Coordinates of C-alpha atoms in Angstrom, one line a residue:
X240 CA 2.1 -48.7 -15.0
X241 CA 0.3 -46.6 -12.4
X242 CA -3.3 -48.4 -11.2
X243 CA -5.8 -47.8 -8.9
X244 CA -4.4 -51.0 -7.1
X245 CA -1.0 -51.2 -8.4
X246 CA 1.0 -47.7 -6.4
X247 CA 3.1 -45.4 -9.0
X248 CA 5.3 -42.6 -8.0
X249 CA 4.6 -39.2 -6.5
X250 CA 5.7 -36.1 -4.7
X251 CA 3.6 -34.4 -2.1
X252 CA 3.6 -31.9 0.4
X253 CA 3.4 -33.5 4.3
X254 CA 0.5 -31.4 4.9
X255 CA -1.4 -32.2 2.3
X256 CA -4.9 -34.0 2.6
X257 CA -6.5 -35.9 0.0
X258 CA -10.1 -35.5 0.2
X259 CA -12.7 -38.3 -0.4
X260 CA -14.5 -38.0 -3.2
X261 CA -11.9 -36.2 -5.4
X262 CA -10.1 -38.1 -8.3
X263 CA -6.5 -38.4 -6.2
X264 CA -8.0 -40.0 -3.1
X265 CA -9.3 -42.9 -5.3
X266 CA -5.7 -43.7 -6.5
X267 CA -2.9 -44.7 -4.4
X268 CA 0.9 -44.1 -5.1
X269 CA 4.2 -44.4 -3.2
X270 CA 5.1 -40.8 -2.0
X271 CA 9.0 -40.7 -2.7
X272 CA 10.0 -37.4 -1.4
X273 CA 8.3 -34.1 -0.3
X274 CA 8.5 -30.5 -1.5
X275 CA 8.1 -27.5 0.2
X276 CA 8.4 -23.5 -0.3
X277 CA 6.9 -21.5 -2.8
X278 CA 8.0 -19.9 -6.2
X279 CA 6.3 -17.0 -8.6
X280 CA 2.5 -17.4 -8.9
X281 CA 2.5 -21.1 -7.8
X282 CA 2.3 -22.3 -4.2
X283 CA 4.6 -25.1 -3.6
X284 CA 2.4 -26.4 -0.5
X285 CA -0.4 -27.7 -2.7
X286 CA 0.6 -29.3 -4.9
X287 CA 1.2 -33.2 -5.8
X288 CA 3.8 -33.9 -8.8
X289 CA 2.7 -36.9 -10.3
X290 CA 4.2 -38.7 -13.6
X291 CA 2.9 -37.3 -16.9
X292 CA 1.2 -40.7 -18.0
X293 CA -0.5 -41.2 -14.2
X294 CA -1.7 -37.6 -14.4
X295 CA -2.8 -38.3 -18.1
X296 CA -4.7 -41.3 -17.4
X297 CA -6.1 -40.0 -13.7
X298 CA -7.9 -37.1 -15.5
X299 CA -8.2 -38.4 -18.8
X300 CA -6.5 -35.9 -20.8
X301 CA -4.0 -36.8 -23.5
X302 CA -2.9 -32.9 -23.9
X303 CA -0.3 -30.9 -21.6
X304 CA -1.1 -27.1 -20.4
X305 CA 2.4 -26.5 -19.6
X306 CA 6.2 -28.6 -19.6
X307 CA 8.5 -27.5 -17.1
X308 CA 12.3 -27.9 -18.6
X309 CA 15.4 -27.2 -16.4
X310 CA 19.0 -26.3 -17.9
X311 CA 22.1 -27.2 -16.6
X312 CA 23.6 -23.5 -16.7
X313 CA 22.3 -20.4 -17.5
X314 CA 24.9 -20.2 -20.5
X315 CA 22.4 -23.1 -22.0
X316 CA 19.3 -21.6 -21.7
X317 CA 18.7 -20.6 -25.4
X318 CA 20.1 -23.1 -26.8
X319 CA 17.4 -24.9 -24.1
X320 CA 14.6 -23.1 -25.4
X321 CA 15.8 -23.6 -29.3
X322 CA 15.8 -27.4 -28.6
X323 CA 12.4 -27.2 -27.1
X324 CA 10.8 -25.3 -30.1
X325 CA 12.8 -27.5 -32.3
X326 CA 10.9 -31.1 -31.0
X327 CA 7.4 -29.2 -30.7
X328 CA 7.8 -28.1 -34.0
X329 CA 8.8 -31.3 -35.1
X330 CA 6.2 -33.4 -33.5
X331 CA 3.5 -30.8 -34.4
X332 CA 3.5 -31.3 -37.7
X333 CA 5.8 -28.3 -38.3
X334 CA 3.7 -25.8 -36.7
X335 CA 4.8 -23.2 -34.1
X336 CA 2.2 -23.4 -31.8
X337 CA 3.9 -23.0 -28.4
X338 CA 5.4 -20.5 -26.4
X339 CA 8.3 -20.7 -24.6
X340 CA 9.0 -18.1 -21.6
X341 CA 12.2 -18.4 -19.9
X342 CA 13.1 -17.6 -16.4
X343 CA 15.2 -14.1 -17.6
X344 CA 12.3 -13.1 -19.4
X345 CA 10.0 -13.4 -16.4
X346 CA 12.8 -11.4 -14.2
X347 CA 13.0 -8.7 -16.7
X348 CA 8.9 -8.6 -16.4
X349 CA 8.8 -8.2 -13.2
X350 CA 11.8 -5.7 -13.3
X351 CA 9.5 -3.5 -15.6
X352 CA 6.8 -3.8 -13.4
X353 CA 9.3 -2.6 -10.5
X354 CA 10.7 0.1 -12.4
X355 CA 7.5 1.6 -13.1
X356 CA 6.7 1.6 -9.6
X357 CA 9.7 3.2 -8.5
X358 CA 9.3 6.1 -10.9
X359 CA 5.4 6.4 -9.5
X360 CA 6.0 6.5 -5.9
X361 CA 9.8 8.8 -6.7
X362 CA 6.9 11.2 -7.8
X363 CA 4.8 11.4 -5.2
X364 CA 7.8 11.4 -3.0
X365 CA 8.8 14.5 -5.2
X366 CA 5.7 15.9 -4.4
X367 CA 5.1 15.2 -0.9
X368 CA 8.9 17.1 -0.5
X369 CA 7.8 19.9 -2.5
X370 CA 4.5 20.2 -0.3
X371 CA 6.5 19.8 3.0
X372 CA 9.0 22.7 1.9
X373 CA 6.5 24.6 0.7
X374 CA 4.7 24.1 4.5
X375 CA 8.3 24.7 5.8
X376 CA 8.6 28.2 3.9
X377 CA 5.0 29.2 5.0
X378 CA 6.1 28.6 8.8
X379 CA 9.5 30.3 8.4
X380 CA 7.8 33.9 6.9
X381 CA 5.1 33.7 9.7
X382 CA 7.9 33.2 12.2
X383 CA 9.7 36.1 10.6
X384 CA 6.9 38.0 10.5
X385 CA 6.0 38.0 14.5
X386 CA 10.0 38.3 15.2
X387 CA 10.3 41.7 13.6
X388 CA 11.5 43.3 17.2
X389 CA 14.0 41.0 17.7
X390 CA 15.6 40.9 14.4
X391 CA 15.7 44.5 14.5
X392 CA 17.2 44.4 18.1
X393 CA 19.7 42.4 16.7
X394 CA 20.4 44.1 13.7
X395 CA 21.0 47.5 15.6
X396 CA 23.2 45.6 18.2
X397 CA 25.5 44.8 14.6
X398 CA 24.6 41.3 14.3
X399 CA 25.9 40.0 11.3
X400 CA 23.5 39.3 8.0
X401 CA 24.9 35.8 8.1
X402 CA 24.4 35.0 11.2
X403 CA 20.3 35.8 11.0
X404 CA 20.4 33.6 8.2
X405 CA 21.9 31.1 10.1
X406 CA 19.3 31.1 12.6
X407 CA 16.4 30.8 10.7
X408 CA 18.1 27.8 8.1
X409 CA 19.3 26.2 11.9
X410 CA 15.6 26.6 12.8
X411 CA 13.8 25.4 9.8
X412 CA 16.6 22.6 10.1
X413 CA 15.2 21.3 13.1
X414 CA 11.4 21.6 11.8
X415 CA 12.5 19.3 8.9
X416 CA 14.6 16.9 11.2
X417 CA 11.5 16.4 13.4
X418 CA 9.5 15.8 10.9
X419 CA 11.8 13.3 9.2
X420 CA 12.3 11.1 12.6
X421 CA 8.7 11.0 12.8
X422 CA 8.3 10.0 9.2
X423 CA 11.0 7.5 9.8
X424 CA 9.3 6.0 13.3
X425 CA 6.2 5.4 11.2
X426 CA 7.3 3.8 8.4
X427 CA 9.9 1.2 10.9
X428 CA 7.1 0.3 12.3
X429 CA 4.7 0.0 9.8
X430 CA 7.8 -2.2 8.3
X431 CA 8.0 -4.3 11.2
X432 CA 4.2 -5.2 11.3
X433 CA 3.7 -5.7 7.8
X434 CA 6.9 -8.1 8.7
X435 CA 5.0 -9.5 11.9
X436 CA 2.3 -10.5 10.1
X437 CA 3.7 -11.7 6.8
X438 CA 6.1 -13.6 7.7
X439 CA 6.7 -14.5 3.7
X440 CA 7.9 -10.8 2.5
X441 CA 11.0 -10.4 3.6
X442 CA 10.9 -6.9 5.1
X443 CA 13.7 -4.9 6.2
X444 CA 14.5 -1.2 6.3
X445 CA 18.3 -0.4 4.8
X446 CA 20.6 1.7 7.0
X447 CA 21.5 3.6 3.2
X448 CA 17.9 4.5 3.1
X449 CA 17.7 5.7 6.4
X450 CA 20.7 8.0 5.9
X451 CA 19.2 9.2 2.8
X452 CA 15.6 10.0 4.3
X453 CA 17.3 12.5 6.8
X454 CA 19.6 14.2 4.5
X455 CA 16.8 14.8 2.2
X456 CA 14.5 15.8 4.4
X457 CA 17.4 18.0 6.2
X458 CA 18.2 19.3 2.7
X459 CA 14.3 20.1 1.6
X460 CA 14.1 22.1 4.9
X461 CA 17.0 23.9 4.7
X462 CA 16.4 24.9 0.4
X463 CA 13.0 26.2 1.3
X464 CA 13.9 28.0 4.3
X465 CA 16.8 30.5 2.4
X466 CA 13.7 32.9 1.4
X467 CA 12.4 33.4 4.6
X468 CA 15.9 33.6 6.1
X469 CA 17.2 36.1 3.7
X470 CA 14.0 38.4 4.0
X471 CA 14.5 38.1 7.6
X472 CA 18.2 39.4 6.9
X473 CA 17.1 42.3 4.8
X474 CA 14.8 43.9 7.2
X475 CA 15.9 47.7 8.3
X476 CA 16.4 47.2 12.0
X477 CA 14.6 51.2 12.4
X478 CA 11.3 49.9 10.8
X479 CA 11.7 46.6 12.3
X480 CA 11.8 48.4 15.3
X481 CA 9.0 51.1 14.9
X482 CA 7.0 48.2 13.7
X483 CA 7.3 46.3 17.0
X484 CA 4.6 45.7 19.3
X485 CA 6.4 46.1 22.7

Protein backbone atom coordinates (compact mmCIF):
# COMPACT_ATOMS: atom_id res chain seq x y z
CA UNK A 1 0.00 0.00 0.00
CA UNK A 2 1.22 3.44 -1.06
CA UNK A 3 2.43 5.80 2.13
CA UNK A 4 3.86 8.87 2.66
CA UNK A 5 7.05 6.86 3.77
CA UNK A 6 6.48 3.61 2.19
CA UNK A 7 7.18 4.49 -2.14
CA UNK A 8 4.21 3.11 -4.55
CA UNK A 9 4.30 3.17 -8.23
CA UNK A 10 4.11 5.95 -10.72
CA UNK A 11 4.64 7.28 -14.27
CA UNK A 12 6.03 10.73 -14.86
CA UNK A 13 7.16 12.93 -17.38
CA UNK A 14 11.29 13.69 -16.94
CA UNK A 15 10.52 17.23 -17.03
CA UNK A 16 8.31 17.40 -14.55
CA UNK A 17 8.75 19.32 -11.25
CA UNK A 18 6.92 18.66 -8.16
CA UNK A 19 6.38 21.79 -6.32
CA UNK A 20 6.59 22.16 -2.54
CA UNK A 21 3.64 22.71 -0.94
CA UNK A 22 1.37 20.77 -3.37
CA UNK A 23 -0.20 17.31 -2.27
CA UNK A 24 2.33 15.17 -4.76
CA UNK A 25 5.58 16.69 -3.37
CA UNK A 26 4.57 15.37 0.17
CA UNK A 27 4.42 11.78 -1.10
CA UNK A 28 7.14 9.81 -2.63
CA UNK A 29 6.84 6.94 -5.16
CA UNK A 30 9.19 4.86 -7.33
CA UNK A 31 8.92 6.40 -10.96
CA UNK A 32 8.87 3.11 -13.17
CA UNK A 33 8.83 4.49 -16.61
CA UNK A 34 8.19 7.87 -18.32
CA UNK A 35 5.62 9.08 -20.98
CA UNK A 36 5.92 11.54 -23.39
CA UNK A 37 3.87 13.15 -26.44
CA UNK A 38 0.59 14.35 -26.49
CA UNK A 39 -3.01 13.12 -27.55
CA UNK A 40 -6.62 15.04 -28.11
CA UNK A 41 -7.26 17.69 -25.45
CA UNK A 42 -4.81 16.27 -22.90
CA UNK A 43 -1.05 17.11 -22.76
CA UNK A 44 0.94 14.06 -22.19
CA UNK A 45 3.98 16.27 -20.64
CA UNK A 46 2.07 17.02 -17.40
CA UNK A 47 0.94 14.60 -16.26
CA UNK A 48 1.79 11.91 -13.45
CA UNK A 49 -0.24 8.41 -13.69
CA UNK A 50 -0.52 7.16 -10.46
CA UNK A 51 -2.52 3.91 -9.13
CA UNK A 52 -6.29 4.44 -8.62
CA UNK A 53 -6.14 3.68 -4.79
CA UNK A 54 -2.82 6.17 -4.30
CA UNK A 55 -4.58 8.85 -6.29
CA UNK A 56 -7.79 7.97 -4.11
CA UNK A 57 -6.28 8.16 -0.90
CA UNK A 58 -3.69 11.29 -1.93
CA UNK A 59 -6.73 13.51 -2.71
CA UNK A 60 -9.22 11.86 -0.69
CA UNK A 61 -11.78 11.12 -3.14
CA UNK A 62 -13.43 7.74 -3.26
CA UNK A 63 -15.22 8.69 -6.86
CA UNK A 64 -13.61 8.45 -10.51
CA UNK A 65 -14.21 11.44 -13.10
CA UNK A 66 -13.19 9.31 -15.91
CA UNK A 67 -11.69 5.27 -16.58
CA UNK A 68 -9.64 4.93 -19.45
CA UNK A 69 -10.23 1.21 -21.07
CA UNK A 70 -8.02 -0.04 -23.97
CA UNK A 71 -9.18 -3.00 -26.46
CA UNK A 72 -7.19 -5.43 -27.94
CA UNK A 73 -8.58 -4.75 -31.70
CA UNK A 74 -10.74 -2.45 -33.07
CA UNK A 75 -13.15 -5.48 -34.01
CA UNK A 76 -13.59 -5.53 -29.95
CA UNK A 77 -14.44 -2.18 -29.30
CA UNK A 78 -18.33 -2.61 -28.85
CA UNK A 79 -18.36 -5.47 -27.42
CA UNK A 80 -15.53 -3.26 -25.03
CA UNK A 81 -17.89 -0.60 -24.43
CA UNK A 82 -21.01 -3.26 -23.85
CA UNK A 83 -18.87 -4.88 -21.12
CA UNK A 84 -18.13 -1.63 -19.54
CA UNK A 85 -21.87 -0.50 -19.32
CA UNK A 86 -22.60 -3.93 -18.32
CA UNK A 87 -20.25 -3.80 -14.75
CA UNK A 88 -21.29 0.01 -14.20
CA UNK A 89 -24.66 -0.96 -14.45
CA UNK A 90 -24.21 -3.74 -12.38
CA UNK A 91 -22.24 -2.17 -9.55
CA UNK A 92 -24.54 0.86 -9.73
CA UNK A 93 -27.37 -0.57 -8.54
CA UNK A 94 -28.74 -1.04 -12.07
CA UNK A 95 -28.66 2.42 -13.10
CA UNK A 96 -27.15 3.81 -16.32
CA UNK A 97 -25.46 6.58 -15.25
CA UNK A 98 -22.33 6.71 -17.34
CA UNK A 99 -21.24 7.47 -20.64
CA UNK A 100 -19.16 5.78 -22.66
CA UNK A 101 -17.44 7.64 -25.74
CA UNK A 102 -15.20 5.60 -27.91
CA UNK A 103 -12.28 6.60 -29.86
CA UNK A 104 -14.50 6.22 -33.51
CA UNK A 105 -16.99 8.41 -32.13
CA UNK A 106 -14.54 11.17 -31.21
CA UNK A 107 -12.89 10.77 -34.97
CA UNK A 108 -16.21 11.07 -36.55
CA UNK A 109 -16.68 14.40 -34.21
CA UNK A 110 -13.95 15.88 -35.24
CA UNK A 111 -14.62 14.76 -38.90
CA UNK A 112 -17.90 16.78 -38.67
CA UNK A 113 -16.26 19.56 -37.35
CA UNK A 114 -13.72 19.23 -40.41
CA UNK A 115 -16.33 18.80 -42.86
CA UNK A 116 -18.05 21.84 -41.94
CA UNK A 117 -15.04 23.70 -42.30
CA UNK A 118 -14.29 22.64 -45.59
CA UNK A 119 -17.64 23.45 -46.95
CA UNK A 120 -17.11 27.26 -45.17
CA UNK A 121 -13.82 28.07 -46.49
CA UNK A 122 -14.86 26.04 -50.30
CA UNK A 123 -17.25 29.06 -50.15
CA UNK A 124 -15.38 31.78 -49.61
CA UNK A 125 -12.91 30.26 -51.95
CA UNK A 126 -16.04 30.20 -54.39
CA UNK A 127 -16.33 33.68 -53.82
CA UNK A 128 -13.01 35.02 -53.84
CA UNK A 129 -12.81 33.17 -57.57
CA UNK A 130 -15.94 34.73 -58.53
CA UNK A 131 -14.56 38.24 -57.34
CA UNK A 132 -11.20 37.68 -59.03
CA UNK A 133 -13.00 36.74 -62.53
CA UNK A 134 -15.27 39.27 -62.16
CA UNK A 135 -11.87 41.83 -61.64
CA UNK A 136 -10.40 39.76 -64.57
CA UNK A 137 -13.49 40.59 -66.90
CA UNK A 138 -13.49 44.31 -65.83
CA UNK A 139 -9.69 44.57 -66.90
CA UNK A 140 -10.16 42.60 -70.19
CA UNK A 141 -13.23 45.15 -71.49
CA UNK A 142 -11.04 48.16 -70.41
CA UNK A 143 -8.12 46.66 -72.34
CA UNK A 144 -10.51 46.14 -75.25
CA UNK A 145 -11.86 49.28 -74.93
CA UNK A 146 -8.40 51.39 -75.42
CA UNK A 147 -7.23 48.70 -78.16
CA UNK A 148 -10.04 49.57 -80.57
CA UNK A 149 -7.30 50.83 -83.39
CA UNK A 150 -5.52 47.82 -83.26
CA UNK A 151 -8.17 45.33 -83.38
CA UNK A 152 -9.54 47.14 -86.16
CA UNK A 153 -6.02 47.14 -87.87
CA UNK A 154 -6.11 43.73 -87.54
CA UNK A 155 -9.34 42.89 -88.51
CA UNK A 156 -8.94 44.86 -91.92
CA UNK A 157 -5.50 43.16 -92.39
CA UNK A 158 -8.07 39.69 -92.33
CA UNK A 159 -7.02 38.46 -89.12
CA UNK A 160 -9.05 35.69 -88.15
CA UNK A 161 -12.07 36.06 -85.37
CA UNK A 162 -10.33 33.16 -83.53
CA UNK A 163 -7.29 34.31 -83.40
CA UNK A 164 -8.36 37.84 -81.52
CA UNK A 165 -10.06 35.62 -79.24
CA UNK A 166 -7.09 33.93 -78.67
CA UNK A 167 -5.19 36.86 -77.75
CA UNK A 168 -7.26 38.22 -75.26
CA UNK A 169 -8.12 34.50 -73.40
CA UNK A 170 -3.87 34.16 -73.81
CA UNK A 171 -3.75 37.56 -72.09
CA UNK A 172 -6.22 37.28 -69.41
CA UNK A 173 -4.39 33.75 -69.01
CA UNK A 174 -1.37 35.30 -67.96
CA UNK A 175 -3.27 37.89 -65.52
CA UNK A 176 -4.69 34.86 -63.75
CA UNK A 177 -1.33 32.85 -63.72
CA UNK A 178 0.33 35.79 -62.01
CA UNK A 179 -2.02 36.16 -59.76
CA UNK A 180 -2.16 32.49 -58.82
CA UNK A 181 1.97 32.24 -58.25
CA UNK A 182 1.53 35.10 -56.10
CA UNK A 183 -1.29 33.60 -54.22
CA UNK A 184 0.68 30.42 -54.03
CA UNK A 185 4.19 32.21 -52.75
CA UNK A 186 2.01 33.63 -49.89
CA UNK A 187 0.32 30.91 -48.73
CA UNK A 188 4.10 28.45 -48.88
CA UNK A 189 5.29 30.71 -46.84
CA UNK A 190 2.76 31.57 -44.54
CA UNK A 191 2.74 27.51 -44.41
CA UNK A 192 6.25 27.32 -43.61
CA UNK A 193 6.19 29.91 -40.69
CA UNK A 194 3.16 28.72 -39.14
CA UNK A 195 5.43 25.39 -39.43
CA UNK A 196 8.57 27.27 -38.01
CA UNK A 197 6.96 28.28 -35.19
CA UNK A 198 4.72 25.36 -34.36
CA UNK A 199 6.69 22.83 -34.58
CA UNK A 200 3.54 20.53 -33.29
CA UNK A 201 1.12 21.00 -36.52
CA UNK A 202 2.35 19.15 -38.97
CA UNK A 203 2.33 21.55 -41.98
CA UNK A 204 2.88 20.75 -45.35
CA UNK A 205 1.59 21.96 -48.72
CA UNK A 206 0.58 18.89 -51.24
CA UNK A 207 2.02 18.94 -54.81
CA UNK A 208 -2.03 17.85 -55.85
CA UNK A 209 -3.04 21.03 -54.34
CA UNK A 210 -0.66 23.07 -55.92
CA UNK A 211 -1.60 21.63 -59.40
CA UNK A 212 -5.04 22.28 -58.59
CA UNK A 213 -4.61 26.11 -57.38
CA UNK A 214 -3.08 26.92 -60.93
CA UNK A 215 -5.50 25.15 -63.08
CA UNK A 216 -8.24 26.80 -61.22
CA UNK A 217 -7.07 29.87 -61.21
CA UNK A 218 -5.93 29.42 -65.02
CA UNK A 219 -9.43 28.14 -65.71
CA UNK A 220 -11.40 31.18 -63.70
CA UNK A 221 -9.26 33.56 -65.80
CA UNK A 222 -9.70 32.16 -68.94
CA UNK A 223 -14.07 31.59 -68.28
CA UNK A 224 -14.37 35.17 -67.47
CA UNK A 225 -12.23 36.54 -70.11
CA UNK A 226 -14.52 34.81 -73.22
CA UNK A 227 -16.88 38.07 -72.90
CA UNK A 228 -14.45 40.51 -73.33
CA UNK A 229 -12.61 38.43 -75.92
CA UNK A 230 -15.59 37.73 -78.09
CA UNK A 231 -16.75 41.52 -78.00
CA UNK A 232 -13.27 42.31 -78.90
CA UNK A 233 -13.84 39.81 -81.98
CA UNK A 234 -17.15 41.44 -83.01
CA UNK A 235 -15.97 44.88 -83.41
CA UNK A 236 -16.32 46.31 -87.20
CA UNK A 237 -12.76 47.08 -88.03
CA UNK A 238 -14.32 50.57 -90.12
CA UNK A 239 -15.75 51.88 -86.73
CA UNK A 240 -13.00 50.45 -84.83
CA UNK A 241 -11.04 52.42 -87.00
CA UNK A 242 -12.91 55.86 -87.24
CA UNK A 243 -13.06 55.51 -83.56
CA UNK A 244 -9.31 55.48 -83.10
CA UNK A 245 -7.40 58.17 -81.54
CA UNK A 246 -4.19 58.17 -83.77
Amino acid sequence: KTSRHRPGVCTIDPGLVAYPGTPAATWVFENSGVVQGRSIGLDLQDIVIVPVAAAQQLFDQYSLFRILVEASTKEDVPRAQSAVRDIIRERHDGEDDVTVIAQDSVVATFDKIFKALTFTVGGIAAISLAVAGILIMNVMLVAVSQRTAEIGLLKALGTPRRRIVGLFLLEAALLSAVGAFLGLAIGVSAAWLVAGLYPVLPLSVPIWAVGAALGIALGTGTLFGVLPARRAAALDPVMALSQAKW
